[in-house]
Short mmCIF file of C-alpha atoms and ligand atoms in Angstrom, two decimals:
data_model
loop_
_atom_site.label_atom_id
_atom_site.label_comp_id
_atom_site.label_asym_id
_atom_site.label_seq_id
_atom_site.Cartn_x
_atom_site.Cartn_y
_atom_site.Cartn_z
CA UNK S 1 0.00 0.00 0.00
CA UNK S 2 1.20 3.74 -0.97
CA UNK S 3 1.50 6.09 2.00
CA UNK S 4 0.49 9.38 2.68
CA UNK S 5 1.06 11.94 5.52
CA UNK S 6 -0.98 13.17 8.64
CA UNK S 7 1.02 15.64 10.48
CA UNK S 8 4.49 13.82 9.60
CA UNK S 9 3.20 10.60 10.28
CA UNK S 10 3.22 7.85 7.21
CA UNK S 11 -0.22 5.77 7.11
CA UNK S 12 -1.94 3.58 4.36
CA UNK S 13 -3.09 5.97 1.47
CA UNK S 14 -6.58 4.16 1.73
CA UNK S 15 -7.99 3.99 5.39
CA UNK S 16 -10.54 2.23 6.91
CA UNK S 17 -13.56 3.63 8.26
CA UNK S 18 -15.26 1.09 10.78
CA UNK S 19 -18.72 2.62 11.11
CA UNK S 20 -20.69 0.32 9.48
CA UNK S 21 -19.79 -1.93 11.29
CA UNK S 22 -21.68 -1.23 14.00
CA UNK S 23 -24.32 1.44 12.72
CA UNK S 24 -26.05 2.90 10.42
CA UNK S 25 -25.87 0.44 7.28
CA UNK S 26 -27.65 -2.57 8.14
CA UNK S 27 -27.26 -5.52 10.90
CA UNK S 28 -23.21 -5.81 12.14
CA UNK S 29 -21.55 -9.15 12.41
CA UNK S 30 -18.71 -8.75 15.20
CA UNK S 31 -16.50 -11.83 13.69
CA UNK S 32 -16.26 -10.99 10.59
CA UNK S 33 -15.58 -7.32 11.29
CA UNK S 34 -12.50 -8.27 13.57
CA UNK S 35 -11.38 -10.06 10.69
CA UNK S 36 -11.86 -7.55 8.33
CA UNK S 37 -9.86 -5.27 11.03
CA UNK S 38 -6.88 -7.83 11.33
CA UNK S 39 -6.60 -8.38 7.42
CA UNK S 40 -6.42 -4.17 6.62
CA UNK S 41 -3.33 -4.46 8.54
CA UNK S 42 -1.64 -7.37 6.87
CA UNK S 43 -2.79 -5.25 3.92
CA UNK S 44 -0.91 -1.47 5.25
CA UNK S 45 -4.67 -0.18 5.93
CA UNK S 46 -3.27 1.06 9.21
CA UNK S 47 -5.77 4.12 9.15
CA UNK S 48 -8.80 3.26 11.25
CA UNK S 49 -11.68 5.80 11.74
CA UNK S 50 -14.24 5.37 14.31
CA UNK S 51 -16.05 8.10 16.75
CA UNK S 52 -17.69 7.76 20.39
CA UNK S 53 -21.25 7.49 18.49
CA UNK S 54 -21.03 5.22 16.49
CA UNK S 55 -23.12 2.86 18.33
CA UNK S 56 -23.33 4.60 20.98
CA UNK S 57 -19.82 3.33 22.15
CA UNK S 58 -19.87 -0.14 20.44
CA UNK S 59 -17.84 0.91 17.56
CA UNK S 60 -14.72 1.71 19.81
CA UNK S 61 -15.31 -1.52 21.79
CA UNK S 62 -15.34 -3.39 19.05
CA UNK S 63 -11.90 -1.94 18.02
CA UNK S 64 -10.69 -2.02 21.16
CA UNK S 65 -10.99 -5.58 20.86
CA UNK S 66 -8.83 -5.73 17.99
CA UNK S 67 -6.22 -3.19 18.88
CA UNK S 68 -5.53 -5.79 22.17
CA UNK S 69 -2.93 -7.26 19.61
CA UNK S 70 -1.93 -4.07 17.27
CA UNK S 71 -2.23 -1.34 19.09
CA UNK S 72 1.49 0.11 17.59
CA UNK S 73 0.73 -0.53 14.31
CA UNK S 74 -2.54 1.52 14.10
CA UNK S 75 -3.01 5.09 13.40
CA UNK S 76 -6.19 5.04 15.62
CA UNK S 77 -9.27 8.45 14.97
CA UNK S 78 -12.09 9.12 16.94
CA UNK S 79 -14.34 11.97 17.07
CA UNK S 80 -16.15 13.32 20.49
CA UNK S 81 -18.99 16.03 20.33
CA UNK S 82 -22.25 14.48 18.79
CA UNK S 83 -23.85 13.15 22.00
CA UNK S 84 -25.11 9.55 22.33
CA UNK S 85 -24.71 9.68 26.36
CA UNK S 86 -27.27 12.30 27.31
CA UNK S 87 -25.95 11.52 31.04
CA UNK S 88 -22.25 13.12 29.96
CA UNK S 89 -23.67 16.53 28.68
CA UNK S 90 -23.23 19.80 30.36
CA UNK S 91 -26.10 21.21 27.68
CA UNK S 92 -28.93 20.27 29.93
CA UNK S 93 -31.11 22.73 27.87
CA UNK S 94 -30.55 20.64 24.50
CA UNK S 95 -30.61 17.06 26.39
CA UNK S 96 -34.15 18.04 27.66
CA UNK S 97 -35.10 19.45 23.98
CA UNK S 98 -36.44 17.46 20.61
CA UNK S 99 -33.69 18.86 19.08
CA UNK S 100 -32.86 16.01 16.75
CA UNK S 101 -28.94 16.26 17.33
CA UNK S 102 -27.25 17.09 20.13
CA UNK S 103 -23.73 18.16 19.63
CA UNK S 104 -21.49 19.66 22.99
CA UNK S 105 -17.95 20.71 22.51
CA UNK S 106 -17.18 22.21 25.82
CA UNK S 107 -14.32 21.37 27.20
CA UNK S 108 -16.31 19.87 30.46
CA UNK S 109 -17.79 17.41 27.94
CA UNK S 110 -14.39 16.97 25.97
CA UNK S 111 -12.43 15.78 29.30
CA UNK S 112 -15.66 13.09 29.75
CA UNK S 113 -15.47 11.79 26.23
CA UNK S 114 -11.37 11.21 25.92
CA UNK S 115 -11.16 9.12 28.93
CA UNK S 116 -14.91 7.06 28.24
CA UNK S 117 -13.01 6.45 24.58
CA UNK S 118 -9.94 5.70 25.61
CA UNK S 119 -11.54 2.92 28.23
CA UNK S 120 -13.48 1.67 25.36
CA UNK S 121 -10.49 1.23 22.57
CA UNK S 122 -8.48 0.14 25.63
CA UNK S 123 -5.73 2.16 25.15
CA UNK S 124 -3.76 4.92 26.61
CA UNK S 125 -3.61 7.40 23.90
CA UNK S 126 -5.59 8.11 20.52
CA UNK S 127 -3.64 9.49 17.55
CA UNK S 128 -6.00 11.36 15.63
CA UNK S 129 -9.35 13.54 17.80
CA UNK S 130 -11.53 14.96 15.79
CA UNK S 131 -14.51 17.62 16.91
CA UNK S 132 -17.13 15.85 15.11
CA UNK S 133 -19.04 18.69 14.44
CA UNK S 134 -19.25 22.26 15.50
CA UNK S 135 -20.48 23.63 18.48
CA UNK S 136 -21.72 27.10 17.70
CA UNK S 137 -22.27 27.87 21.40
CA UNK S 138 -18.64 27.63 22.18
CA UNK S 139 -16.05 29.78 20.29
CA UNK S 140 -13.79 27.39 17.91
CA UNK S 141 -10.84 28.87 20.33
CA UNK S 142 -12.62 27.26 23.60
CA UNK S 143 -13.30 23.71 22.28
CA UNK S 144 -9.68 23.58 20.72
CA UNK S 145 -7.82 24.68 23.74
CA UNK S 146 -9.23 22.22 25.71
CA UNK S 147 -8.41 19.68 23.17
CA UNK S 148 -4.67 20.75 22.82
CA UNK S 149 -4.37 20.35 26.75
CA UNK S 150 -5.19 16.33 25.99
CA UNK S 151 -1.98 16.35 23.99
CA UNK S 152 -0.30 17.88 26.76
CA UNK S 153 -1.78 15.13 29.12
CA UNK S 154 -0.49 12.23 26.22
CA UNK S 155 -3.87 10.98 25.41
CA UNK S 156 -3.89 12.40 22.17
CA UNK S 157 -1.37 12.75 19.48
CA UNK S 158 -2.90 14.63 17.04
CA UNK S 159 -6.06 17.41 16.70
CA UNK S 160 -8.72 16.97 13.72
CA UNK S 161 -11.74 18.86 12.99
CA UNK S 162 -14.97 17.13 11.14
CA UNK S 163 -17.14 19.01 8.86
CA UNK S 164 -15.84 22.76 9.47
CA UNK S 165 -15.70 25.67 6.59
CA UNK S 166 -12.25 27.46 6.60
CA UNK S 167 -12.77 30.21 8.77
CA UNK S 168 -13.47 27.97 11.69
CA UNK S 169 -9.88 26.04 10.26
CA UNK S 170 -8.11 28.71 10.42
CA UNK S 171 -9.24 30.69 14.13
CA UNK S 172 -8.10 26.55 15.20
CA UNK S 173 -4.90 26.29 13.46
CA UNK S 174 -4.17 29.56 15.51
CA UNK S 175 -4.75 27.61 19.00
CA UNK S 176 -3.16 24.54 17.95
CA UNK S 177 -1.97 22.64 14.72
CA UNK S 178 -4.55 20.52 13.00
CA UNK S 179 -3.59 17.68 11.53
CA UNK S 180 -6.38 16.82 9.12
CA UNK S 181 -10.05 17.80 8.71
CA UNK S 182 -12.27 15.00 7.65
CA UNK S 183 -15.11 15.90 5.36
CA UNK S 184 -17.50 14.10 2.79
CA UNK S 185 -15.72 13.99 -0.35
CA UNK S 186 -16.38 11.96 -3.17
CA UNK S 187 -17.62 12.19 -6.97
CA UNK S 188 -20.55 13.12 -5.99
CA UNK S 189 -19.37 15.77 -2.94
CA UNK S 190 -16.95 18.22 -4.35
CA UNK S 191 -18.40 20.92 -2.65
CA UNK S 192 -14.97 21.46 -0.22
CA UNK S 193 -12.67 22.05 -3.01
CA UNK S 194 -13.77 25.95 -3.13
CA UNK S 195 -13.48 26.75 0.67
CA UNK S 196 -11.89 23.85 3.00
CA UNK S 197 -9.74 22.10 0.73
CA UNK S 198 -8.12 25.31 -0.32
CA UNK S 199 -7.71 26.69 3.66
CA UNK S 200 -6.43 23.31 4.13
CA UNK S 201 -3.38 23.09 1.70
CA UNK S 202 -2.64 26.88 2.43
CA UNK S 203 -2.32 25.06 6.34
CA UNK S 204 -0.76 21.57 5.56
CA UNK S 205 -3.62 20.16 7.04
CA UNK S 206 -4.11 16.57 5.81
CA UNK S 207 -8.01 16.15 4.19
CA UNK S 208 -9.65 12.91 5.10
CA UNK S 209 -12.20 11.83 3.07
CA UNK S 210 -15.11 10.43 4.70
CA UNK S 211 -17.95 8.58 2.67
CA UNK S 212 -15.74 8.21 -0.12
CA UNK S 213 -17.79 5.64 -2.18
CA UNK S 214 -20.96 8.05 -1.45
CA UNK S 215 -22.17 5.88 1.28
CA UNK S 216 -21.87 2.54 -0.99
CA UNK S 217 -24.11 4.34 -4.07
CA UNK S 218 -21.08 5.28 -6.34
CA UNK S 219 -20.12 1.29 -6.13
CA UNK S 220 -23.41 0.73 -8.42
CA UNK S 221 -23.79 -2.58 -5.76
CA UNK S 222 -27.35 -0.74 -5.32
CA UNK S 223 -29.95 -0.59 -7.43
CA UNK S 224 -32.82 0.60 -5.36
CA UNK S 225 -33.69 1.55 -1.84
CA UNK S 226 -35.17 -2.17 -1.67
CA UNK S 227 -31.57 -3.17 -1.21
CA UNK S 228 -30.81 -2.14 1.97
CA UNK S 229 -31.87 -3.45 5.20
CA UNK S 230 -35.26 -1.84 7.27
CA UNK S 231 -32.80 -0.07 9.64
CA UNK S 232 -30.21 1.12 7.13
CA UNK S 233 -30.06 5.17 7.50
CA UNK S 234 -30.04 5.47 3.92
CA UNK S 235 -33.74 4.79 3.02
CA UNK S 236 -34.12 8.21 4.87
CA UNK S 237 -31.49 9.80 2.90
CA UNK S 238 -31.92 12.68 0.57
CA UNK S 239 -29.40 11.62 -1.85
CA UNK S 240 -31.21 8.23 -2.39
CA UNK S 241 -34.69 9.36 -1.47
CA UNK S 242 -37.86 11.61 -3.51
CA UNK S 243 -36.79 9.92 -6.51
CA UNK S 244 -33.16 11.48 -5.92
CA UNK S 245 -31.51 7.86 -6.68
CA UNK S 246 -32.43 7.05 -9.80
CA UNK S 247 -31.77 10.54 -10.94
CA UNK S 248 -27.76 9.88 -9.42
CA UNK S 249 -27.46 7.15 -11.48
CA UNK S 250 -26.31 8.48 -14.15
CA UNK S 251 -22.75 9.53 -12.28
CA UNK S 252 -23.24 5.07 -11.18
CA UNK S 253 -23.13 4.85 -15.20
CA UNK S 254 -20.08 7.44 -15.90
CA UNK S 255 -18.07 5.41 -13.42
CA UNK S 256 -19.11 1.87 -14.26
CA UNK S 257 -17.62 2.86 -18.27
CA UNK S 258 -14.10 3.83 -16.65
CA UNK S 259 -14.33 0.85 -14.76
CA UNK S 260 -15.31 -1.33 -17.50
CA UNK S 261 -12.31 0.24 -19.76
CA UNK S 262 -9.89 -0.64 -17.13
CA UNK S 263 -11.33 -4.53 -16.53
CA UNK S 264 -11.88 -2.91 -12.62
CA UNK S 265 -14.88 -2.32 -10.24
CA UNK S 266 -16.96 0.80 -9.64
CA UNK S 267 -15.54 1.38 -6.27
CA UNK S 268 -12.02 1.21 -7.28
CA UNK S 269 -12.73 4.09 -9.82
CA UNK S 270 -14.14 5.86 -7.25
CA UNK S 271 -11.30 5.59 -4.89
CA UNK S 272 -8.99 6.31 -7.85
CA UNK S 273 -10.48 9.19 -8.89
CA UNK S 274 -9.64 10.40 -4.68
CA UNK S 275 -6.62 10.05 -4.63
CA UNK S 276 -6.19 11.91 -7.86
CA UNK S 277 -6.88 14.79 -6.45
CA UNK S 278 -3.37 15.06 -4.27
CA UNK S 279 -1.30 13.82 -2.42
CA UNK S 280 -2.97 15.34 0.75
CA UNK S 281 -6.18 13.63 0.04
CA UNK S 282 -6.64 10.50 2.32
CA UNK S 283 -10.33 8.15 1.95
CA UNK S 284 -11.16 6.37 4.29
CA UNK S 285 -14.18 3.74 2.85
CA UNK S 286 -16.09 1.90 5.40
CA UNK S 287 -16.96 -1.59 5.14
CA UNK S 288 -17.30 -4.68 7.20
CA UNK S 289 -16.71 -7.05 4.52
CA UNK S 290 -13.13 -8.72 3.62
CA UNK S 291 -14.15 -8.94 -0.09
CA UNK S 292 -14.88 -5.32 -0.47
CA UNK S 293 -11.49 -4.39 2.00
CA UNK S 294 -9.66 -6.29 -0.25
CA UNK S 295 -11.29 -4.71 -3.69
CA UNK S 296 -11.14 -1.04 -2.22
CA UNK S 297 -7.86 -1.51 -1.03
CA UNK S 298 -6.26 -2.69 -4.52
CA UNK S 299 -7.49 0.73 -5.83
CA UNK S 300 -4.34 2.33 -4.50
CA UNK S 301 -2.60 0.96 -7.34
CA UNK S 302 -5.38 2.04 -9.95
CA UNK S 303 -4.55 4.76 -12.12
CA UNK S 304 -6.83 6.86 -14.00
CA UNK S 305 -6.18 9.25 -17.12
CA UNK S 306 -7.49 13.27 -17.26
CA UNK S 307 -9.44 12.20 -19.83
CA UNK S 308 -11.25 9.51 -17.78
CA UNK S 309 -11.28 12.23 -14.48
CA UNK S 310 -12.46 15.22 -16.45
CA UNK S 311 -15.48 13.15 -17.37
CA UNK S 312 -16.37 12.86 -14.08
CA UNK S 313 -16.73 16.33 -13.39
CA UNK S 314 -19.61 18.97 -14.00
CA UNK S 315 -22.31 16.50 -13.06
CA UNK S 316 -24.78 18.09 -10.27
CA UNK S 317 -25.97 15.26 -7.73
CA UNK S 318 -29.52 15.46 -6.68
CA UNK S 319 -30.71 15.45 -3.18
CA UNK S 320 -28.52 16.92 -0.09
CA UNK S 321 -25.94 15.47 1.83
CA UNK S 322 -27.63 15.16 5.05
CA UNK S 323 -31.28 16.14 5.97
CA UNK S 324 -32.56 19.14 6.74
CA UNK S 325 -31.04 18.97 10.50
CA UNK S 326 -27.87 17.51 9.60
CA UNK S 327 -27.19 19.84 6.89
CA UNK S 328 -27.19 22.71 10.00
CA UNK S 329 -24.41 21.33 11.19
CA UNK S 330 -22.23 20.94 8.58
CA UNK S 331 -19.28 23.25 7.30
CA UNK S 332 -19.49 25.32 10.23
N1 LIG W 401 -16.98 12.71 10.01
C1 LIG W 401 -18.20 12.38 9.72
O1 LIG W 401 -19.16 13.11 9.97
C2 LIG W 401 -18.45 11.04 9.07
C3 LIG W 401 -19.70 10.77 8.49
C4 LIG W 401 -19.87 9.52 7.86
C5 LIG W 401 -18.81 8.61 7.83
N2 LIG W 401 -17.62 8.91 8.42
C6 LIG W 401 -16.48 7.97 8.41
O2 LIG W 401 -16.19 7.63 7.06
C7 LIG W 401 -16.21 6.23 6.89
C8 LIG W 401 -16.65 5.86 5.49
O3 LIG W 401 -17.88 6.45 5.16
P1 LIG W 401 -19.23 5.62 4.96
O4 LIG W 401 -19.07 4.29 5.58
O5 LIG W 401 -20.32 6.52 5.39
O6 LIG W 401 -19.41 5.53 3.40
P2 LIG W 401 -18.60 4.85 2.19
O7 LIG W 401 -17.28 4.43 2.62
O8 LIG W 401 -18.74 5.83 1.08
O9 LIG W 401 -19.54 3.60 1.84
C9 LIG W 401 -19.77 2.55 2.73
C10 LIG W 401 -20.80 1.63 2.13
O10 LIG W 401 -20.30 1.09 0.91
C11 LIG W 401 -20.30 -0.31 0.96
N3 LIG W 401 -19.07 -0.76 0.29
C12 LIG W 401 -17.80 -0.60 0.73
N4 LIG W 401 -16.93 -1.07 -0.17
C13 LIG W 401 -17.65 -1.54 -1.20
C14 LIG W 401 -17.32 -2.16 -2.41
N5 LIG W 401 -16.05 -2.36 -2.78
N6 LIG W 401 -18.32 -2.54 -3.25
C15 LIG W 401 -19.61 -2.32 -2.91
N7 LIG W 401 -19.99 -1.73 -1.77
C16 LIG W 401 -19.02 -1.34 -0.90
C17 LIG W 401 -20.35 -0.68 2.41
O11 LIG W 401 -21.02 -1.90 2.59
P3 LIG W 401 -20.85 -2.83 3.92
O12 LIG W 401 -21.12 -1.93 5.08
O13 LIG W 401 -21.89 -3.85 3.71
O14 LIG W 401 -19.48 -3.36 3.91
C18 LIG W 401 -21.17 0.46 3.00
O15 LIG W 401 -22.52 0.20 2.84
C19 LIG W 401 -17.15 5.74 7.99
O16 LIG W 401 -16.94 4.38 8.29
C20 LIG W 401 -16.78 6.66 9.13
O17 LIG W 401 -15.63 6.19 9.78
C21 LIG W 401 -17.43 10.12 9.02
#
């Protein structure tokens, strides 16, 4: 596997992002995830992403699990902020709201979440901590002090921000060096390349591509919303909802002729067409599969032509990237 840099520090090009795993995209299977962990690192897919909400906490025990036997050879990211454990939050007036997300980054909170991870991964330290998402009640300045004092204390190596427009980069940067930001980017979410991804290379802050395959649609393995599973987020998903996922498929087709030219999959293209973009550029695609580790991994050695990338651009994707409450908190 090539390598690529966050903050000095060589990883996998191609990460892993171990959400699914344990929410959002359909029932999890434990065994074969801690497989799928154990074989990204015989594969240099020493990248994993994970954050305190992903099931609630499950997500980092499951890893923690795995890292009993790896921890050294793991570049291990998780995210605090969006909050799963009403019982940790100092926002008692959101906790006792409908608000539909609840997201805290005061530094109270911050100081509960590092050591309730760190007990789940079992580990003393984390290398990447992300703010999951902005916390417009406490200044950027606040929220990143506090997390620069948990590198002080050694349980974190390195400070990431999810989801945040450059402005908010930049007043952080200021407080402490950030690593990487990690932000939908895809095909078919290329709206960061006019405002983060510029701050970002002006910074040498790594980007980390989350949802890289467009949440599994850009692989063309679905072909309706009948494929996934009753509790799969995606059925409520504007991108693949109100008639928005047939009208995407015609970026599905675009893709699936590049990979049909190059005797590869859909996914690979997609990945391809990632790390294109720079050197900086890191995905991360999530699966708990080993046949789909394996075929998203072997995309690092994929190559694609500008021909083949420049007809992948100018096509407008229907539907949003979040719902209507989601989409408040992103870029921020
Ligand atoms: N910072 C944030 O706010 C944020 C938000 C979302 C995600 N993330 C991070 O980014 C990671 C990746 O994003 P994501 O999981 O949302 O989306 P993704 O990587 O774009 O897509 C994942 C989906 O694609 C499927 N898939 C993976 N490889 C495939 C292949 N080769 N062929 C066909 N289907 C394939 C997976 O299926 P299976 O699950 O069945 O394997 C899963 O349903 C997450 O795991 C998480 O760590 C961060």
């Amino acid at each position: 596997m090539t390598q690529r840099e966050i903050a000095g520090r060589k990883v996998g090009a191609i990460g892993l992002g171990c959400m699914g795993m344990s929410f959002a995209y359909g029932p999890s299977d434990e065994a074969e995830s801690l497989r799928v962990l154990e074989r990204s690192l015989e594969l240099g897919c020493d990248h994993w992403d994970t954050a305190d909400m992903y099931g609630a906490g499950d997500n980092e025990l499951l890893l923690g699990k795995a890292l009993k036997t790896c921890r050294d050879r793991v570049f291990l990211a998780t995210k605090f902020a969006n909050v799963f454990d009403r019982s940790l939050t100092s926002h008692r007036d959101l906790v006792s709201s409908m608000a539909p997300m609840i997201v805290d980054a005061t530094p109270a909170y911050i100081n509960k979440c590092i050591d309730k991870s760190l007990e789940r991964l079992d580990t003393d330290h984390v290398d990447l901590y992300y703010l999951h998402r902005v916390d417009d009640r406490v200044p950027i300045e606040e929220t990143v002090g506090a997390m620069a004092r948990l590198v002080e204390q050694g349980k974190v190596k390195h400070l990431g921000l999810s989801e945040v427009g450059p402005d908010t980069l930049r007043r952080a940067h200021k407080v402490h060096p950030i690593a990487a930001v990690q932000m939908e980017y895809s095909i078919w979410a290329r709206d960061i390349e006019h405002d983060t991804i510029p701050a970002a290379r002006e910074l040498g802050v790594a980007v980390v591509a989350y949802s890289p395959l467009g949440r599994g649609f850009l692989t063309g393995a679905y072909g309706s919303l009948d494929d996934f599973d009753k509790g799969d987020v995606r059925r409520n998903h504007p991108r693949f909802t109100d008639g928005n996922f047939e009208k995407n498929k015609e970026i599905v087709r675009r893709i699936d002729q590049i990979a049909q030219a190059h005797g590869t999959e859909s996914s690979q293209v997609a990945l391809a067409w990632l790390l294109a973009q720079g050197e900086d550029v890191l995905p991360i695609p999530g699966t708990k599969r080993l046949k789909w580790l394996e075929q998203n991994i072997a995309a690092d050695g994929q190559r694609l032509d500008a021909a083949e990338l420049a007809s992948l651009d100018g096509f407008t994707t229907s539907g949003d990237r979040y719902n209507a409450a989601g989409m408040a908190f992103v870029k921020r």
